[in-house]
PDB file of C-alpha atoms in Angstrom:
ATOM      1  CA  MET A   1     130.457  36.821-195.750  1.00 33.00           C
ATOM      2  CA  VAL A   2     132.161  39.408-197.651  1.00 31.00           C
ATOM      3  CA  GLY A   3     130.401  39.958-200.812  1.00 35.00           C
ATOM      4  CA  GLN A   4     127.030  41.004-198.494  1.00 35.00           C
ATOM      5  CA  LEU A   5     125.541  44.378-197.837  1.00 35.00           C
ATOM      6  CA  GLY A   6     125.497  43.036-194.044  1.00 35.00           C
ATOM      7  CA  SER A   7     129.575  42.236-194.409  1.00 34.00           C
ATOM      8  CA  THR A   8     131.950  43.976-191.521  1.00 34.00           C
ATOM      9  CA  ARG A   9     134.771  41.913-192.213  1.00 38.00           C
ATOM     10  CA  LEU A  10     136.768  43.953-195.373  1.00 38.00           C
ATOM     11  CA  PRO A  11     140.140  42.748-194.961  1.00 41.00           C
ATOM     12  CA  SER A  12     141.602  43.959-198.295  1.00 46.00           C
ATOM     13  CA  SER A  13     140.825  46.675-200.627  1.00 43.00           C
ATOM     14  CA  PHE A  14     139.802  43.747-203.358  1.00 40.00           C
ATOM     15  CA  HIS A  15     137.233  42.704-200.898  1.00 43.00           C
ATOM     16  CA  LEU A  16     136.031  46.174-200.164  1.00 40.00           C
ATOM     17  CA  LEU A  17     135.804  47.427-203.972  1.00 42.00           C
ATOM     18  CA  THR A  18     133.923  43.767-204.793  1.00 45.00           C
ATOM     19  CA  TRP A  19     131.470  44.642-201.705  1.00 40.00           C
ATOM     20  CA  LEU A  20     131.160  48.515-202.823  1.00 41.00           C
ATOM     21  CA  PHE A  21     129.731  47.306-206.339  1.00 45.00           C
ATOM     22  CA  HIS A  22     127.543  44.690-204.597  1.00 45.00           C
ATOM     23  CA  ALA A  23     126.219  47.201-202.686  1.00 42.00           C
ATOM     24  CA  LEU A  24     126.049  50.078-205.679  1.00 43.00           C
ATOM     25  CA  ILE A  25     124.188  46.738-207.728  1.00 43.00           C
ATOM     26  CA  ILE A  26     121.596  45.907-205.371  1.00 43.00           C
ATOM     27  CA  VAL A  27     120.361  49.413-204.591  1.00 42.00           C
ATOM     28  CA  THR A  28     120.078  50.514-207.947  1.00 41.00           C
ATOM     29  CA  HIS A  29     119.193  47.638-209.480  1.00 47.00           C
ATOM     30  CA  PRO A  30     116.635  48.780-212.243  1.00 46.00           C
ATOM     31  CA  ILE A  31     113.340  46.699-212.949  1.00 46.00           C
ATOM     32  CA  LYS A  32     113.902  46.091-217.097  1.00 47.00           C
ATOM     33  CA  ALA A  33     110.728  44.786-219.507  1.00 41.00           C
ATOM     34  CA  ASN A  34     112.913  42.965-221.314  1.00 47.00           C
ATOM     35  CA  GLU A  35     115.091  41.220-218.444  1.00 53.00           C
ATOM     36  CA  MET A  36     114.516  37.627-217.175  1.00 62.00           C
ATOM     37  CA  CYS A  37     114.257  36.073-214.953  1.00 79.00           C
ATOM     38  CA  GLY A  38     115.306  39.328-212.920  1.00 93.00           C
ATOM     39  CA  ARG A  39     113.978  38.388-209.201  1.00 97.00           C
ATOM     40  CA  PHE A  40     112.436  35.262-207.315  1.00 98.00           C
ATOM     41  CA  ALA A  41     112.220  33.723-204.060  1.00 98.00           C
ATOM     42  CA  ARG A  42     114.206  31.230-202.219  1.00 98.00           C
ATOM     43  CA  TYR A  43     112.710  30.649-198.623  1.00 98.00           C
ATOM     44  CA  SER A  44     113.530  26.858-198.412  1.00 97.00           C
ATOM     45  CA  LEU A  45     116.424  26.171-196.217  1.00 96.00           C
ATOM     46  CA  SER A  46     118.936  23.641-196.079  1.00 96.00           C
ATOM     47  CA  ARG A  47     117.149  20.317-194.914  1.00 96.00           C
ATOM     48  CA  GLU A  48     114.549  20.626-197.247  1.00 97.00           C
ATOM     49  CA  LEU A  49     117.251  21.874-200.380  1.00 97.00           C
ATOM     50  CA  GLU A  50     119.164  18.616-198.738  1.00 98.00           C
ATOM     51  CA  ARG A  51     115.869  16.342-199.342  1.00 97.00           C
ATOM     52  CA  LEU A  52     114.866  17.495-202.438  1.00 97.00           C
ATOM     53  CA  PHE A  53     118.127  17.619-203.946  1.00 98.00           C
ATOM     54  CA  ASN A  54     119.799  14.645-202.469  1.00 97.00           C
ATOM     55  CA  ALA A  55     123.033  16.834-201.407  1.00 98.00           C
ATOM     56  CA  HIS A  56     125.379  17.047-198.567  1.00 98.00           C
ATOM     57  CA  PRO A  57     124.763  19.657-195.749  1.00 97.00           C
ATOM     58  CA  PRO A  58     126.512  22.711-195.932  1.00 97.00           C
ATOM     59  CA  THR A  59     129.104  24.164-193.863  1.00 94.00           C
ATOM     60  CA  PHE A  60     126.947  27.262-193.862  1.00 96.00           C
ATOM     61  CA  GLU A  61     123.835  28.728-192.336  1.00 96.00           C
ATOM     62  CA  ILE A  62     120.870  29.610-195.648  1.00 97.00           C
ATOM     63  CA  ARG A  63     118.768  32.143-194.924  1.00 97.00           C
ATOM     64  CA  PRO A  64     115.354  32.468-196.651  1.00 98.00           C
ATOM     65  CA  ASN A  65     115.462  35.575-198.973  1.00 98.00           C
ATOM     66  CA  TYR A  66     111.856  36.777-200.676  1.00 98.00           C
ATOM     67  CA  ASN A  67     112.881  38.868-202.842  1.00 98.00           C
ATOM     68  CA  VAL A  68     116.637  37.919-204.874  1.00 98.00           C
ATOM     69  CA  ALA A  69     118.656  40.200-206.873  1.00 97.00           C
ATOM     70  CA  PRO A  70     121.466  40.069-208.924  1.00 96.00           C
ATOM     71  CA  THR A  71     124.909  40.453-207.586  1.00 95.00           C
ATOM     72  CA  GLN A  72     123.407  38.795-204.484  1.00 97.00           C
ATOM     73  CA  GLU A  73     125.343  35.320-203.014  1.00 97.00           C
ATOM     74  CA  ILE A  74     122.691  32.728-203.298  1.00 98.00           C
ATOM     75  CA  PRO A  75     122.710  28.911-203.304  1.00 98.00           C
ATOM     76  CA  VAL A  76     123.491  26.388-205.811  1.00 98.00           C
ATOM     77  CA  ILE A  77     123.463  22.989-206.513  1.00 98.00           C
ATOM     78  CA  ILE A  78     126.885  21.179-207.481  1.00 98.00           C
ATOM     79  CA  GLN A  79     127.622  17.879-208.462  1.00 97.00           C
ATOM     80  CA  HIS A  80     131.530  16.569-206.919  1.00 96.00           C
ATOM     81  CA  ASP A  81     132.801  13.213-207.157  1.00 95.00           C
ATOM     82  CA  ASP A  82     131.227  12.392-203.619  1.00 96.00           C
ATOM     83  CA  GLY A  83     127.548  13.784-204.470  1.00 97.00           C
ATOM     84  CA  ARG A  84     125.638  17.355-204.517  1.00 98.00           C
ATOM     85  CA  HIS A  85     127.160  19.868-202.395  1.00 98.00           C
ATOM     86  CA  ILE A  86     125.090  23.291-201.930  1.00 98.00           C
ATOM     87  CA  LYS A  87     127.785  26.264-202.314  1.00 98.00           C
ATOM     88  CA  MET A  88     127.456  29.584-202.523  1.00 98.00           C
ATOM     89  CA  ARG A  89     127.757  31.859-205.894  1.00 98.00           C
ATOM     90  CA  HIS A  90     126.932  35.624-206.659  1.00 98.00           C
ATOM     91  CA  TRP A  91     123.760  35.568-209.234  1.00 98.00           C
ATOM     92  CA  GLY A  92     125.641  37.628-212.266  1.00 98.00           C
ATOM     93  CA  LEU A  93     128.420  35.180-214.013  1.00 98.00           C
ATOM     94  CA  VAL A  94     131.710  36.746-214.401  1.00 97.00           C
ATOM     95  CA  PRO A  95     133.601  34.670-217.178  1.00 96.00           C
ATOM     96  CA  PHE A  96     136.522  33.276-216.293  1.00 93.00           C
ATOM     97  CA  TRP A  97     138.692  35.286-218.653  1.00 93.00           C
ATOM     98  CA  ALA A  98     136.852  38.738-217.525  1.00 94.00           C
ATOM     99  CA  LYS A  99     138.939  41.363-216.729  1.00 92.00           C
ATOM    100  CA  ASP A 100     136.375  42.475-213.972  1.00 91.00           C
ATOM    101  CA  ILE A 101     133.691  41.372-211.815  1.00 93.00           C
ATOM    102  CA  SER A 102     131.790  44.754-213.543  1.00 92.00           C
ATOM    103  CA  ILE A 103     130.113  42.485-216.574  1.00 94.00           C
ATOM    104  CA  GLY A 104     128.476  40.255-213.813  1.00 94.00           C
ATOM    105  CA  SER A 105     125.601  42.478-213.488  1.00 91.00           C
ATOM    106  CA  ARG A 106     125.065  42.019-217.659  1.00 93.00           C
ATOM    107  CA  MET A 107     124.896  38.017-216.535  1.00 96.00           C
ATOM    108  CA  ILE A 108     122.319  37.356-214.631  1.00 97.00           C
ATOM    109  CA  ASN A 109     120.621  35.447-217.282  1.00 98.00           C
ATOM    110  CA  ALA A 110     122.302  33.397-220.524  1.00 98.00           C
ATOM    111  CA  ARG A 111     119.014  32.764-223.238  1.00 97.00           C
ATOM    112  CA  VAL A 112     119.098  29.099-224.236  1.00 98.00           C
ATOM    113  CA  GLU A 113     119.157  30.136-228.279  1.00 97.00           C
ATOM    114  CA  THR A 114     122.217  31.425-227.838  1.00 97.00           C
ATOM    115  CA  VAL A 115     124.442  29.819-224.877  1.00 97.00           C
ATOM    116  CA  THR A 116     126.254  27.552-226.671  1.00 95.00           C
ATOM    117  CA  SER A 117     127.510  29.538-228.793  1.00 95.00           C
ATOM    118  CA  LYS A 118     127.863  33.268-226.629  1.00 96.00           C
ATOM    119  CA  PRO A 119     131.584  33.110-225.294  1.00 95.00           C
ATOM    120  CA  ALA A 120     130.682  33.756-222.231  1.00 95.00           C
ATOM    121  CA  PHE A 121     128.750  30.562-221.585  1.00 97.00           C
ATOM    122  CA  ARG A 122     130.292  28.140-224.293  1.00 94.00           C
ATOM    123  CA  ALA A 123     132.884  26.618-221.169  1.00 95.00           C
ATOM    124  CA  ALA A 124     130.555  26.395-218.476  1.00 97.00           C
ATOM    125  CA  LEU A 125     127.853  24.806-220.553  1.00 97.00           C
ATOM    126  CA  LYS A 126     130.155  21.876-221.079  1.00 96.00           C
ATOM    127  CA  GLN A 127     131.698  22.062-217.558  1.00 95.00           C
ATOM    128  CA  ARG A 128     130.311  24.271-215.002  1.00 97.00           C
ATOM    129  CA  ARG A 129     126.185  23.447-214.679  1.00 98.00           C
ATOM    130  CA  CYS A 130     124.411  23.748-211.250  1.00 98.00           C
ATOM    131  CA  LEU A 131     120.872  23.701-210.018  1.00 98.00           C
ATOM    132  CA  ILE A 132     119.616  26.903-208.414  1.00 98.00           C
ATOM    133  CA  PRO A 133     116.776  26.468-206.615  1.00 98.00           C
ATOM    134  CA  ALA A 134     113.723  28.630-205.847  1.00 98.00           C
ATOM    135  CA  ASN A 135     110.057  28.965-204.743  1.00 98.00           C
ATOM    136  CA  GLY A 136     109.122  30.998-207.306  1.00 98.00           C
ATOM    137  CA  PHE A 137     110.146  34.123-209.713  1.00 98.00           C
ATOM    138  CA  TYR A 138     108.764  37.656-210.375  1.00 98.00           C
ATOM    139  CA  GLU A 139     107.238  39.176-213.408  1.00 97.00           C
ATOM    140  CA  TRP A 140     105.954  42.700-213.976  1.00 97.00           C
ATOM    141  CA  PHE A 141     103.090  43.941-216.730  1.00 95.00           C
ATOM    142  CA  GLY A 142     101.961  46.806-217.664  1.00 92.00           C
ATOM    143  CA  LYS A 143     102.817  50.688-218.457  1.00 89.00           C
ATOM    144  CA  SER A 144     106.174  52.128-217.353  1.00 86.00           C
ATOM    145  CA  GLY A 145     105.861  53.514-213.865  1.00 86.00           C
ATOM    146  CA  ASN A 146     102.507  51.297-213.180  1.00 90.00           C
ATOM    147  CA  LYS A 147     103.685  48.009-213.588  1.00 95.00           C
ATOM    148  CA  GLN A 148     101.986  45.095-211.408  1.00 97.00           C
ATOM    149  CA  PRO A 149     104.011  42.905-210.271  1.00 97.00           C
ATOM    150  CA  TYR A 150     103.216  38.537-210.505  1.00 98.00           C
ATOM    151  CA  TYR A 151     104.760  36.134-208.342  1.00 98.00           C
ATOM    152  CA  PHE A 152     104.756  32.334-210.673  1.00 98.00           C
ATOM    153  CA  HIS A 153     105.246  29.131-208.773  1.00 98.00           C
ATOM    154  CA  LEU A 154     104.742  25.277-209.884  1.00 98.00           C
ATOM    155  CA  PRO A 155     100.908  24.545-209.630  1.00 98.00           C
ATOM    156  CA  SER A 156     102.003  21.584-206.723  1.00 97.00           C
ATOM    157  CA  GLY A 157     103.672  24.316-204.612  1.00 96.00           C
ATOM    158  CA  GLU A 158     106.562  22.806-204.355  1.00 97.00           C
ATOM    159  CA  PRO A 159     110.552  24.298-204.667  1.00 98.00           C
ATOM    160  CA  PHE A 160     111.992  23.835-208.051  1.00 98.00           C
ATOM    161  CA  ALA A 161     115.012  24.440-209.593  1.00 98.00           C
ATOM    162  CA  PHE A 162     116.830  27.132-212.395  1.00 98.00           C
ATOM    163  CA  ALA A 163     119.240  25.311-215.013  1.00 98.00           C
ATOM    164  CA  GLY A 164     122.204  26.944-214.365  1.00 98.00           C
ATOM    165  CA  LEU A 165     125.718  27.782-215.165  1.00 98.00           C
ATOM    166  CA  TYR A 166     128.725  28.886-212.573  1.00 98.00           C
ATOM    167  CA  GLU A 167     132.318  29.847-213.112  1.00 97.00           C
ATOM    168  CA  ILE A 168     135.062  30.797-210.927  1.00 95.00           C
ATOM    169  CA  TRP A 169     137.257  33.700-211.628  1.00 95.00           C
ATOM    170  CA  GLU A 170     140.697  34.859-210.173  1.00 91.00           C
ATOM    171  CA  ARG A 171     142.011  38.144-210.274  1.00 83.00           C
ATOM    172  CA  LYS A 172     145.336  38.814-211.644  1.00 77.00           C
ATOM    173  CA  GLU A 173     147.849  39.783-209.034  1.00 72.00           C
ATOM    174  CA  ALA A 174     145.353  39.458-206.215  1.00 67.00           C
ATOM    175  CA  PRO A 175     146.468  39.765-202.451  1.00 71.00           C
ATOM    176  CA  PRO A 176     147.097  36.219-200.877  1.00 70.00           C
ATOM    177  CA  ASP A 177     143.318  36.595-199.234  1.00 72.00           C
ATOM    178  CA  ALA A 178     141.222  37.678-201.959  1.00 74.00           C
ATOM    179  CA  GLY A 179     140.212  34.455-203.042  1.00 86.00           C
ATOM    180  CA  PRO A 180     138.611  33.799-206.339  1.00 93.00           C
ATOM    181  CA  TYR A 181     134.978  34.776-207.100  1.00 95.00           C
ATOM    182  CA  LYS A 182     132.556  32.620-207.459  1.00 97.00           C
ATOM    183  CA  SER A 183     129.559  33.481-209.524  1.00 98.00           C
ATOM    184  CA  CYS A 184     126.397  31.890-211.544  1.00 98.00           C
ATOM    185  CA  THR A 185     123.628  32.607-214.301  1.00 98.00           C
ATOM    186  CA  ILE A 186     120.331  31.241-214.971  1.00 98.00           C
ATOM    187  CA  ILE A 187     119.245  30.088-218.324  1.00 98.00           C
ATOM    188  CA  THR A 188     116.008  31.103-219.832  1.00 98.00           C
ATOM    189  CA  THR A 189     113.580  30.291-222.785  1.00 97.00           C
ATOM    190  CA  GLU A 190     110.422  31.238-224.697  1.00 97.00           C
ATOM    191  CA  ALA A 191     107.773  31.853-222.553  1.00 97.00           C
ATOM    192  CA  SER A 192     105.077  28.954-221.867  1.00 97.00           C
ATOM    193  CA  GLU A 193     101.447  29.702-222.563  1.00 97.00           C
ATOM    194  CA  SER A 194     100.843  29.983-218.690  1.00 96.00           C
ATOM    195  CA  VAL A 195     103.394  32.927-218.657  1.00 97.00           C
ATOM    196  CA  LYS A 196     103.844  34.419-222.175  1.00 95.00           C
ATOM    197  CA  ASP A 197     100.681  37.241-222.028  1.00 96.00           C
ATOM    198  CA  VAL A 198     102.461  38.756-218.944  1.00 96.00           C
ATOM    199  CA  HIS A 199     106.316  38.206-220.540  1.00 95.00           C
ATOM    200  CA  ASN A 200     107.502  37.055-223.451  1.00 95.00           C
ATOM    201  CA  ARG A 201     110.352  34.913-221.915  1.00 97.00           C
ATOM    202  CA  MET A 202     110.905  32.554-218.696  1.00 97.00           C
ATOM    203  CA  PRO A 203     113.466  30.988-216.379  1.00 98.00           C
ATOM    204  CA  LEU A 204     114.196  27.099-217.385  1.00 98.00           C
ATOM    205  CA  ILE A 205     112.665  25.175-214.997  1.00 98.00           C
ATOM    206  CA  LEU A 206     114.678  22.029-215.088  1.00 98.00           C
ATOM    207  CA  LYS A 207     112.126  18.331-214.364  1.00 98.00           C
ATOM    208  CA  PRO A 208     113.307  16.824-211.744  1.00 98.00           C
ATOM    209  CA  GLU A 209     113.945  13.664-213.717  1.00 98.00           C
ATOM    210  CA  VAL A 210     116.835  15.401-215.874  1.00 98.00           C
ATOM    211  CA  TYR A 211     118.903  16.566-212.993  1.00 98.00           C
ATOM    212  CA  ASP A 212     121.176  13.922-213.186  1.00 98.00           C
ATOM    213  CA  ALA A 213     121.888  14.025-216.345  1.00 98.00           C
ATOM    214  CA  TRP A 214     122.152  18.409-216.221  1.00 98.00           C
ATOM    215  CA  LEU A 215     124.692  17.683-213.424  1.00 98.00           C
ATOM    216  CA  ASP A 216     126.606  14.899-214.486  1.00 97.00           C
ATOM    217  CA  PRO A 217     130.035  16.552-214.792  1.00 94.00           C
ATOM    218  CA  GLU A 218     131.145  13.778-217.812  1.00 95.00           C
ATOM    219  CA  ASN A 219     128.552  14.588-219.840  1.00 96.00           C
ATOM    220  CA  GLN A 220     129.965  17.421-222.650  1.00 95.00           C
ATOM    221  CA  GLU A 221     128.165  16.665-225.880  1.00 96.00           C
ATOM    222  CA  VAL A 222     126.613  20.130-226.903  1.00 96.00           C
ATOM    223  CA  ALA A 223     123.815  17.592-228.850  1.00 96.00           C
ATOM    224  CA  ARG A 224     122.698  15.775-225.685  1.00 96.00           C
ATOM    225  CA  ILE A 225     122.871  18.985-223.086  1.00 97.00           C
ATOM    226  CA  GLU A 226     121.038  21.031-225.731  1.00 97.00           C
ATOM    227  CA  GLU A 227     118.229  18.159-226.171  1.00 97.00           C
ATOM    228  CA  LEU A 228     117.989  18.224-222.355  1.00 97.00           C
ATOM    229  CA  LEU A 229     117.748  21.888-222.601  1.00 97.00           C
ATOM    230  CA  LYS A 230     114.422  21.542-224.873  1.00 96.00           C
ATOM    231  CA  THR A 231     112.924  18.497-223.572  1.00 96.00           C
ATOM    232  CA  GLY A 232     113.602  18.751-219.779  1.00 97.00           C
ATOM    233  CA  TYR A 233     111.641  22.340-218.527  1.00 98.00           C
ATOM    234  CA  VAL A 234     108.553  22.654-217.017  1.00 98.00           C
ATOM    235  CA  LYS A 235     106.124  24.580-218.935  1.00 97.00           C
ATOM    236  CA  GLU A 236     102.959  24.563-216.622  1.00 98.00           C
ATOM    237  CA  LEU A 237     103.447  27.329-213.659  1.00 98.00           C
ATOM    238  CA  LYS A 238     100.523  29.319-211.700  1.00 98.00           C
ATOM    239  CA  ARG A 239     100.561  33.076-210.943  1.00 98.00           C
ATOM    240  CA  TYR A 240      99.014  35.791-208.914  1.00 98.00           C
ATOM    241  CA  PRO A 241      99.369  39.453-208.403  1.00 98.00           C
ATOM    242  CA  VAL A 242     101.771  40.500-205.419  1.00 98.00           C
ATOM    243  CA  SER A 243     102.081  44.109-203.506  1.00 97.00           C
ATOM    244  CA  ARG A 244     104.586  46.495-205.187  1.00 96.00           C
ATOM    245  CA  MET A 245     106.252  45.982-201.878  1.00 97.00           C
ATOM    246  CA  VAL A 246     108.878  43.867-203.978  1.00 97.00           C
ATOM    247  CA  ASN A 247     110.155  46.757-206.149  1.00 96.00           C
ATOM    248  CA  PRO A 248     112.604  48.038-203.995  1.00 96.00           C
ATOM    249  CA  VAL A 249     115.113  44.680-203.821  1.00 93.00           C
ATOM    250  CA  GLY A 250     116.005  46.094-199.743  1.00 94.00           C
ATOM    251  CA  ASN A 251     112.376  44.599-199.024  1.00 97.00           C
ATOM    252  CA  ASP A 252     113.329  41.030-198.645  1.00 97.00           C
ATOM    253  CA  LYS A 253     110.006  40.294-196.503  1.00 96.00           C
ATOM    254  CA  LYS A 254     107.646  37.380-196.706  1.00 97.00           C
ATOM    255  CA  GLU A 255     105.094  39.724-197.748  1.00 97.00           C
ATOM    256  CA  CYS A 256     107.006  40.594-200.991  1.00 98.00           C
ATOM    257  CA  MET A 257     105.271  37.195-202.258  1.00 97.00           C
ATOM    258  CA  GLU A 258     101.529  36.772-200.822  1.00 97.00           C
ATOM    259  CA  PRO A 259      98.578  37.436-202.931  1.00 97.00           C
ATOM    260  CA  LEU A 260      97.753  41.128-203.469  1.00 93.00           C
ATOM    261  CA  LYS A 261      94.396  42.113-201.675  1.00 84.00           C
ATOM    262  CA  GLU A 262      91.521  43.019-203.471  1.00 65.00           C
ATOM    263  CA  SER A 263      91.746  46.216-201.745  1.00 54.00           C
ATOM    264  CA  GLY A 264      95.154  46.833-203.051  1.00 48.00           C
ATOM    265  CA  ASP A 265      98.580  47.676-201.980  1.00 49.00           C
TER     266      ASP A 265
END
């Protein structure tokens, strides 16, 4: 699929430039102290996502990813007239009015405190909300150069969904085979008691009982949407330290999320 590092089909200069951009970001993306959420794990496959989110089966294969990084394509849940669908979106939102897709690498998160006012997110918040499935997320703690990664998950161990927004961007005067660039972002909030001693921010994990209201395309009242974000999210999480194997984004292995052994990594 175009946009992934493993792609071998590059039918146009636009696709080539897009592929090179993703490759550069994925290889060089740093771990920033103020960034949340910057990495997560999603290993639940199609059937489990269909069951958990009551979604139609996708027409493509969903592979596990234990070290999801910005600009990669990830599955999201979107509401259509005939029900919920699983679609693929690049992580890093590109607003419809952007000149090019480079802005996406800076738009992987949307702060809940400003999501209603920032031009990059206002339209999507009203009309293009989605669920972003995950099994857990990573955060780092410690001094620069010697940070310890932690893996956060629900106490039940069940998959969950981040509150997400998505956009569809089309390049002006693009070649006919270019197609639109589809992207998304994860909404973040102030860290709960179970997270704040590691980081001051956390991804906003929606409670299952608010999925319907969050995805409802008829729900465009900002006050009601804000209320969902204030009251409809999960606060209690569990965590454990993991190996620094997760640091390089190229390490997409199950070992990235396994508990760190006492002997160290």
